[in-house]
Tab-separated table of C-alpha atoms and ligand atoms in Angstrom:
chain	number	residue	atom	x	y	z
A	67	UNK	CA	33.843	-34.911	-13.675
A	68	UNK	CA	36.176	-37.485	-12.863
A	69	UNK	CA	38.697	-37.120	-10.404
A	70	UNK	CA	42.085	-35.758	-12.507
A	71	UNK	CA	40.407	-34.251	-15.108
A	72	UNK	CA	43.591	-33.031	-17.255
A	73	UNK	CA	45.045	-36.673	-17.506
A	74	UNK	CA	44.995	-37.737	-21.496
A	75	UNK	CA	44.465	-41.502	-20.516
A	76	UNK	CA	43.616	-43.575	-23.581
A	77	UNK	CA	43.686	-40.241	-25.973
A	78	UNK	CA	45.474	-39.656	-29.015
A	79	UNK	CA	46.657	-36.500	-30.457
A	80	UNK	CA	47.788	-35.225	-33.982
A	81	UNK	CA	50.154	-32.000	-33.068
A	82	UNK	CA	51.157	-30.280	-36.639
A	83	UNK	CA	54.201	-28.709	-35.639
A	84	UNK	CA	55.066	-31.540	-33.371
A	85	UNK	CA	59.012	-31.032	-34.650
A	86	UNK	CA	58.650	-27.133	-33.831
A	87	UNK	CA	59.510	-25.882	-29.909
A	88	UNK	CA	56.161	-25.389	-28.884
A	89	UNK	CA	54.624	-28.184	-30.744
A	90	UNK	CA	57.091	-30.834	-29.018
A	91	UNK	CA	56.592	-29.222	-25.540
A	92	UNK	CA	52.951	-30.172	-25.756
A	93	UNK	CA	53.492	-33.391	-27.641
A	94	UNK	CA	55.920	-34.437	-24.341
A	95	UNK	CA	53.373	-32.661	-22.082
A	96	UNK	CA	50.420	-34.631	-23.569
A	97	UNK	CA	52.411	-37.672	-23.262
A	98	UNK	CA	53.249	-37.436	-20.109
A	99	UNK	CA	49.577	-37.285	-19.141
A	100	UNK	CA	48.703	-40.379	-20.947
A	101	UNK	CA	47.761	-39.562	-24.450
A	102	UNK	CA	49.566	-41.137	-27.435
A	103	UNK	CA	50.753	-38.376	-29.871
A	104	UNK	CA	51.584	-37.951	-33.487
A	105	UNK	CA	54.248	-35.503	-34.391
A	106	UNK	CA	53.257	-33.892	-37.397
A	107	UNK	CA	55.919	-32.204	-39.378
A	108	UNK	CA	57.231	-30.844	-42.814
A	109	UNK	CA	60.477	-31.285	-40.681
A	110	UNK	CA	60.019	-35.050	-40.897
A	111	UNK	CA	63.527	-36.233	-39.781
A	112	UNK	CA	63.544	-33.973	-36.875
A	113	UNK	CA	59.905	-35.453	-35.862
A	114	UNK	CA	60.838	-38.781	-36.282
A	115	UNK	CA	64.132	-38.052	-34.121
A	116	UNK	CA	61.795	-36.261	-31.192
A	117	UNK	CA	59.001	-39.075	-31.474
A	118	UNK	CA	61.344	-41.809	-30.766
A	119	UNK	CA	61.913	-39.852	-27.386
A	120	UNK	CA	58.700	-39.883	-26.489
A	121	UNK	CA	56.329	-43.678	-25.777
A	122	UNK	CA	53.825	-44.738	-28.347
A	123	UNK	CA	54.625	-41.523	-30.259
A	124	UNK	CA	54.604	-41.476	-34.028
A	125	UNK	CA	56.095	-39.244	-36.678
A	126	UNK	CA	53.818	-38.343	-39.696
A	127	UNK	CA	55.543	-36.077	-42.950
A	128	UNK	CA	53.075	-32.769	-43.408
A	129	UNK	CA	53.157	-30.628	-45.967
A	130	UNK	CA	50.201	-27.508	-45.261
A	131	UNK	CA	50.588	-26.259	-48.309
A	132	UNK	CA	49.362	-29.715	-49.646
A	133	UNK	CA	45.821	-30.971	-49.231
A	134	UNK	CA	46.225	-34.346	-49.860
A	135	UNK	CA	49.227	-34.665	-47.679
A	136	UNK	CA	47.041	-33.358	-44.793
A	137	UNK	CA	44.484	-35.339	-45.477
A	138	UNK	CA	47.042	-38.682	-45.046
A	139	UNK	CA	48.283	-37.270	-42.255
A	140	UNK	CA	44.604	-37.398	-40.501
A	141	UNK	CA	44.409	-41.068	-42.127
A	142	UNK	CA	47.548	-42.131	-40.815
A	143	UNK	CA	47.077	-41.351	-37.137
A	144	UNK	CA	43.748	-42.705	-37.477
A	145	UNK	CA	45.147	-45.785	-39.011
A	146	UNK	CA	48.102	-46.070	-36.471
A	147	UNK	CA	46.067	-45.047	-33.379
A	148	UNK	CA	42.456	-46.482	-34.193
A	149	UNK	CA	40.516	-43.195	-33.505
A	150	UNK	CA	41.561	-39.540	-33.070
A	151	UNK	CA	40.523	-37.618	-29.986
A	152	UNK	CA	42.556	-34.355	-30.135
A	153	UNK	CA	43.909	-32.482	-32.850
A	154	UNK	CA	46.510	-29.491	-31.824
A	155	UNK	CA	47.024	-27.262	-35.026
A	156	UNK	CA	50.039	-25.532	-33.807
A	157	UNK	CA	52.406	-25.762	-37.508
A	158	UNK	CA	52.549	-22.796	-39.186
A	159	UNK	CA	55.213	-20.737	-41.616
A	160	UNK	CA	57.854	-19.132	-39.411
A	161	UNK	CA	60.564	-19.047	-41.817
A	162	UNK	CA	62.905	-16.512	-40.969
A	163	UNK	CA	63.971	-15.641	-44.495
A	164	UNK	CA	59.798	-14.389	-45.158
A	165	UNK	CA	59.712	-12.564	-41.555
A	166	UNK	CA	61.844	-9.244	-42.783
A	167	UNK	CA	59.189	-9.305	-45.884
A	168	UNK	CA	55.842	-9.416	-43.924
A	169	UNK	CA	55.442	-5.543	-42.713
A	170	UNK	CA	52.734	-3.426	-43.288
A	171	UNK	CA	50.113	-3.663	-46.057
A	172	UNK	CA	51.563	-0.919	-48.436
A	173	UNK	CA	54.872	-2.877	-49.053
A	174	UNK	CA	53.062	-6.293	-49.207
A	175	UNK	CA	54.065	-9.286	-51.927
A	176	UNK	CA	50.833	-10.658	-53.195
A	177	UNK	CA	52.807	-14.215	-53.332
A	178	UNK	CA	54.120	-13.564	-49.999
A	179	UNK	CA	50.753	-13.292	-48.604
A	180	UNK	CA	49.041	-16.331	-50.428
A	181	UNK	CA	51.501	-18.250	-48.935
A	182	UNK	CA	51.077	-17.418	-45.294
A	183	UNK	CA	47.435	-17.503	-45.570
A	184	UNK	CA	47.596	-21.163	-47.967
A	185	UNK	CA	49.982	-22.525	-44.862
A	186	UNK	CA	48.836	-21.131	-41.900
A	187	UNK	CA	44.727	-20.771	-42.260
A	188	UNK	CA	43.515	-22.903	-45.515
A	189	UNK	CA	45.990	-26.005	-44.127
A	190	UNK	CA	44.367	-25.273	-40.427
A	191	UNK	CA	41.026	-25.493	-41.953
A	192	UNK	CA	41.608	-28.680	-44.358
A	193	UNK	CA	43.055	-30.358	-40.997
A	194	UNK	CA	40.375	-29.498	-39.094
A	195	UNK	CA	37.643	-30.713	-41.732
A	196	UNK	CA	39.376	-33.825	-42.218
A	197	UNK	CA	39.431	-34.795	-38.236
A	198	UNK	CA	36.122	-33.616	-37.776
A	199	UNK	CA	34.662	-36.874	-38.827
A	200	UNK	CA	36.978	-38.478	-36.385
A	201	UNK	CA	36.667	-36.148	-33.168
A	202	UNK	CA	32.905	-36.846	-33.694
A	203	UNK	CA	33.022	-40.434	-33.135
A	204	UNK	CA	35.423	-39.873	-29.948
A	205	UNK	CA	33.610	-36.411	-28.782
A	206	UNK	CA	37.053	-35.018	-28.977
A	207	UNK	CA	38.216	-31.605	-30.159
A	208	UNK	CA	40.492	-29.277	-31.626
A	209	UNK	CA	42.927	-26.718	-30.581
A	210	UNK	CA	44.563	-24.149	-33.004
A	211	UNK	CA	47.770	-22.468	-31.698
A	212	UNK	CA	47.022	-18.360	-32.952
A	213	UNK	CA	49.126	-15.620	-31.756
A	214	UNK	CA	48.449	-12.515	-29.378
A	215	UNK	CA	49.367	-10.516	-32.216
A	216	UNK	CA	46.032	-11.460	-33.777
A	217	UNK	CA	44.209	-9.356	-31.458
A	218	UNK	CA	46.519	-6.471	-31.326
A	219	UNK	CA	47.487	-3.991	-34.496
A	220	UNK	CA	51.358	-3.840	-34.804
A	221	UNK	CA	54.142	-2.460	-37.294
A	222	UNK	CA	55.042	-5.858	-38.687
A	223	UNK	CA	53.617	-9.273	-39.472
A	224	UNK	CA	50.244	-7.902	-41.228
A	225	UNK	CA	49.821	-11.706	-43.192
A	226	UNK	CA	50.932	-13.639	-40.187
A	227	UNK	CA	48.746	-11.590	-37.459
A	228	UNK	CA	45.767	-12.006	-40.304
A	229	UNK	CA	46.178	-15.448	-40.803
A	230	UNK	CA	45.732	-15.682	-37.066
A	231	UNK	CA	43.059	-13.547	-36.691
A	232	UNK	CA	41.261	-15.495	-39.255
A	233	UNK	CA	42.136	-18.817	-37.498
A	234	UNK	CA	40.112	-17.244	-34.421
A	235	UNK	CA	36.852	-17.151	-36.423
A	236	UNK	CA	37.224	-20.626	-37.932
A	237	UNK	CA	37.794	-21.926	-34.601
A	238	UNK	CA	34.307	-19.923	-33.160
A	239	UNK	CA	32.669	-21.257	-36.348
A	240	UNK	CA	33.751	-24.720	-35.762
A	241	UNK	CA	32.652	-24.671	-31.882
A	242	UNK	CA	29.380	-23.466	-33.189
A	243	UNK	CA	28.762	-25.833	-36.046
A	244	UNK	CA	30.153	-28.728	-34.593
A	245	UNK	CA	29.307	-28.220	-30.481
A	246	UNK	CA	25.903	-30.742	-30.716
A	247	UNK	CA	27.952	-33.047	-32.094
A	248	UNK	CA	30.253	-33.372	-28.572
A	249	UNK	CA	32.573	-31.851	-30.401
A	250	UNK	CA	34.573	-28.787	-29.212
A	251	UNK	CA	37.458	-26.294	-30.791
A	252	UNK	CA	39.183	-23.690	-28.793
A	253	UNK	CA	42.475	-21.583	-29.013
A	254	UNK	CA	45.599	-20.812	-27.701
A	255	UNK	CA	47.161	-17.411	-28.328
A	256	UNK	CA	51.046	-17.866	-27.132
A	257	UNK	CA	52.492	-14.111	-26.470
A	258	UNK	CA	56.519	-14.061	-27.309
A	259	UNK	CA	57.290	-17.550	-26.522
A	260	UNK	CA	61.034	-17.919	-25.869
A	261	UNK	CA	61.853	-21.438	-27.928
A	262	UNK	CA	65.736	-21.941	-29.292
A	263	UNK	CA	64.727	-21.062	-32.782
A	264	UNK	CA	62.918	-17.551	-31.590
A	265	UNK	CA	65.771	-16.739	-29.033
A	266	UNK	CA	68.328	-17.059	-31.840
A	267	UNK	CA	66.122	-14.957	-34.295
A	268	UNK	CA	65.212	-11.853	-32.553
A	269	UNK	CA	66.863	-8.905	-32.175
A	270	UNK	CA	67.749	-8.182	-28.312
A	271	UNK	CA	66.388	-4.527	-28.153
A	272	UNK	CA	63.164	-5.802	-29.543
A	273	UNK	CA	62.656	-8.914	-27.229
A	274	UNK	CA	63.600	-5.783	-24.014
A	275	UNK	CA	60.491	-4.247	-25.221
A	276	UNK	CA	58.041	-7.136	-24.899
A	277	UNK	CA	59.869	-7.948	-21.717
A	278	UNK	CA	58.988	-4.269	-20.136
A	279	UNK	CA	55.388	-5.071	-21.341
A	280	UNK	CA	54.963	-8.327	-20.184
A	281	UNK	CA	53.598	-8.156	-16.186
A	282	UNK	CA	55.419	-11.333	-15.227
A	283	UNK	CA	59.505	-11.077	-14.554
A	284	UNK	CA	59.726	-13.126	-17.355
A	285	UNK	CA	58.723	-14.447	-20.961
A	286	UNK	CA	56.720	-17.357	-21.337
A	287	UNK	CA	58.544	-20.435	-22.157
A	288	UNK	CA	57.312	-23.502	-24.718
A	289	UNK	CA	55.734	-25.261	-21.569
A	290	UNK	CA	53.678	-22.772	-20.675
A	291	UNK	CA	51.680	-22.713	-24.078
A	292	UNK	CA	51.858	-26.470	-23.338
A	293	UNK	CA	49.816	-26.216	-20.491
A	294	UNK	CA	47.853	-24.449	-22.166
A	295	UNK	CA	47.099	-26.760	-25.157
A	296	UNK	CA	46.788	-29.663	-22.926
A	297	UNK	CA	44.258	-28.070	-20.353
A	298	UNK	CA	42.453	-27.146	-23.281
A	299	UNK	CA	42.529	-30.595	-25.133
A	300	UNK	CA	41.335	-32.372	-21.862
A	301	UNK	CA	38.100	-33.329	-20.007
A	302	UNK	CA	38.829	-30.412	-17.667
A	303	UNK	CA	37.687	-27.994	-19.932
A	304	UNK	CA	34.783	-30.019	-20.959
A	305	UNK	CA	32.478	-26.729	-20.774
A	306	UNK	CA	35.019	-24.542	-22.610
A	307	UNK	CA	34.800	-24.344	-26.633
A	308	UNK	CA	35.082	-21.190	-28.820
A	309	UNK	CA	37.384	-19.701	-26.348
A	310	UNK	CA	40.364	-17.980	-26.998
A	311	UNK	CA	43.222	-18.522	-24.249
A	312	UNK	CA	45.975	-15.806	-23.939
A	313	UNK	CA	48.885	-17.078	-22.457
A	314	UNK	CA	51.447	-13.822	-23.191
A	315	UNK	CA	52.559	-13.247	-18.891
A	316	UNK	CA	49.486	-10.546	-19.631
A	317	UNK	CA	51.844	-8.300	-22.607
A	318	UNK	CA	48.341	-7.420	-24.265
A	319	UNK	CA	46.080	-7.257	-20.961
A	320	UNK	CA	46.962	-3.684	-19.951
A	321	UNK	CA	47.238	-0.088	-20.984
A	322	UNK	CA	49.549	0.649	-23.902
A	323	UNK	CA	53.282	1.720	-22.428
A	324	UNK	CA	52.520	0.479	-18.687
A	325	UNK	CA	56.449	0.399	-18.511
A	326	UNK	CA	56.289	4.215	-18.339
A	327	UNK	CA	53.823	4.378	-15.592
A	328	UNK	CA	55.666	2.042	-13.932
A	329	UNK	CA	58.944	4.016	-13.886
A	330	UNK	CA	56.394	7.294	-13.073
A	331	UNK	CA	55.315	5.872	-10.095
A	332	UNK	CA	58.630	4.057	-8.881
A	333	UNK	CA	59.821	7.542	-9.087
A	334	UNK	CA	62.171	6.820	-11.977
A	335	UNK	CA	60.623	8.899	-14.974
A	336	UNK	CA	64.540	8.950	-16.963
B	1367	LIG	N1	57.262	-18.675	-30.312
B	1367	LIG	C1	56.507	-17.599	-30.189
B	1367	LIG	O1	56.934	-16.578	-29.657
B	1367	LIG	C2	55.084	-17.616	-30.682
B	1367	LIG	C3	54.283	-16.509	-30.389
B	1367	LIG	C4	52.960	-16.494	-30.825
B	1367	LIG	C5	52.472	-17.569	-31.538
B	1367	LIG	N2	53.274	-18.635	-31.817
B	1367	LIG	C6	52.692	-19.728	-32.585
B	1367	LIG	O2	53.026	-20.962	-31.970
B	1367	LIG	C7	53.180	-21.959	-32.982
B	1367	LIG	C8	54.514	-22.671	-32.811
B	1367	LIG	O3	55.550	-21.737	-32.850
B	1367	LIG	P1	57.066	-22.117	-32.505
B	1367	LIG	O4	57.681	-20.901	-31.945
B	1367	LIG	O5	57.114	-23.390	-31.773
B	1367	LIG	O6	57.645	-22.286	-33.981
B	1367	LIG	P2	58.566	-23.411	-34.652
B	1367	LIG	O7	59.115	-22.796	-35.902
B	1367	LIG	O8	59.519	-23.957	-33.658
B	1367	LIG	O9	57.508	-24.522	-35.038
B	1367	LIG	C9	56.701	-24.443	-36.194
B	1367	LIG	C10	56.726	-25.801	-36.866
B	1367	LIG	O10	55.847	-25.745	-38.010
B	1367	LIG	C11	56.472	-26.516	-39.031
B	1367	LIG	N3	55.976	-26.109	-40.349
B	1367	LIG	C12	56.246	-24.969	-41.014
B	1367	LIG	N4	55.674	-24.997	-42.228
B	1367	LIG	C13	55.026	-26.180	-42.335
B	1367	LIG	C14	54.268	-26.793	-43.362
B	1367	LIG	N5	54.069	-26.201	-44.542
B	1367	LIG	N6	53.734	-28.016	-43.130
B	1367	LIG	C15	53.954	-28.641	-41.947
B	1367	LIG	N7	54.683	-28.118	-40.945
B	1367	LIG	C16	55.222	-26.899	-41.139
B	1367	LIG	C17	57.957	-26.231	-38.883
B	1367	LIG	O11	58.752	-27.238	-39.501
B	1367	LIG	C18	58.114	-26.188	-37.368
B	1367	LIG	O12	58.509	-27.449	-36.825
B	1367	LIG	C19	52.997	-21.271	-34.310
B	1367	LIG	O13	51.662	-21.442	-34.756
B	1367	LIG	C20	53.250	-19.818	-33.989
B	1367	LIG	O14	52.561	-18.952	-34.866
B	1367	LIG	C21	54.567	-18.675	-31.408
């Protein structure tokens, strides 16, 4: 193992999402540890604008929803960089105009949930089949950005939390299928992450809740997942593939309503 195994030296990295606040945390984070990134964005003025911030970066346009346009998004980088060593899958629908519309299963849209699934897992998968041919020439590897919500049941976000769930298993599939090859594919699952765009969007009341849940003083910010990513993506987790990494300040590591207890045994039971 060499001697700063995390350092990206002489990588490159496609981050879908790179225009989103956790995707450009890790694109900067990655950069800063030597890797040359490519933001990779339906967003594609606002990842051009954050890749000129950042040295050697590129922007490439991404449309999920669009096979081919993933597919030239993989040749690009490829084309730009010379070889691919890490692909981040962290892009996926967010909009919040569809969020008050994906509840529970009785009151799904059919529509509604082709779309999440056609963005968030079949795009993840056509991404990660067209870099596999890459990642096996570099023995790189792939990390898909889930959600702790895909391994806990909740009121709302039955599509989203599915999509993520599902995005687990494809990355446990590609681990297996692809592990001989050098190649590896892990994930991160963020817990309430507290970018601009998610601070603006969430009601107050709700975001108290996760914060009584979560056992750190505070909610993880778009670095954290970051670190994450990037530990993930480097030769320090060389040993590491089919993994899922929670990194939620432990919200879904304990007993439901752990806020009670706590004010139980603090003597505060109001
Ligand atoms: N922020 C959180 O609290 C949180 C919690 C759990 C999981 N996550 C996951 O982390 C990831 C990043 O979340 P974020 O909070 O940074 O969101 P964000 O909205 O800031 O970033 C998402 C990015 O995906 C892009 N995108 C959307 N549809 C696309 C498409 N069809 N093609 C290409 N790009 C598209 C958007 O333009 C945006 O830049 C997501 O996968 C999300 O599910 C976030």
């Amino acid at each position: 193992m060499q001697q700063d195994a995390i350092r990206l030296d002489g990588k490159t990295a496609i981050i879908t999402g790179g225009a989103g606040g956790i995707g450009f945390a890790t694109a900067r984070l990655m950069t800063m540890r030597g890797a040359r990134v490519a933001l990779a964005d339906i967003a594609f003025d606002r990842a051009q604008e954050l890749a000129r911030q950042l040295p050697g970066a590129i922007a490439v346009h991404l449309d999920l929803e669009n096979e081919t346009s993933i597919e030239a998004m993989v040749a690009q980088a490829v084309a730009e960089f010379g070889q691919l060593d890490i692909l981040n899958n962290t892009a996926a629908l967010l909009d919040p105009a569809l969020a008050p519309l994906d509840g529970d299963v009785e009151h799904m849209g059919t529509d509604l949930w082709d779309r999440i699934m056609a963005v968030n897992l079949r795009g993840t998968m056509i991404a990660c089949r067209a870099a596999l041919p890459h990642l096996r020439e570099t023995r790189g590897n792939i990390v898909n950005t889930v959600s702790n919500l895909a391994l806990q049941g909740h009121l709302i976000q039955a599509a989203y939390s599915s999509s993520k769930a599902a995005i687990i298993q494809l990355t446990r599939a590609i681990a297996a299928s692809h592990g001989k090859q050098g190649v590896r594919c892990n994930a991160v699952a963020p817990g309430m992450t507290m970018t601009a765009a998610l601070f603006e969007a969430f009601p107050a009341p709700l975001r108290e809740v996760v914060e009584a849940e979560t056992l750190r003083d505070q909610l993880g910010e778009p670095e954290d997942i970051a670190e994450a990513i990037a530990f993930l993506a480097s030769p320090a987790a060389r040993n590491i593939t089919g993994q899922v990494l929670v990194s939620d300040g432990g919200c879904a590591s304990h007993v439901p309503g752990i806020d009670r207890f706590r004010s139980f045994f603090s003597g505060d039971q109001t």
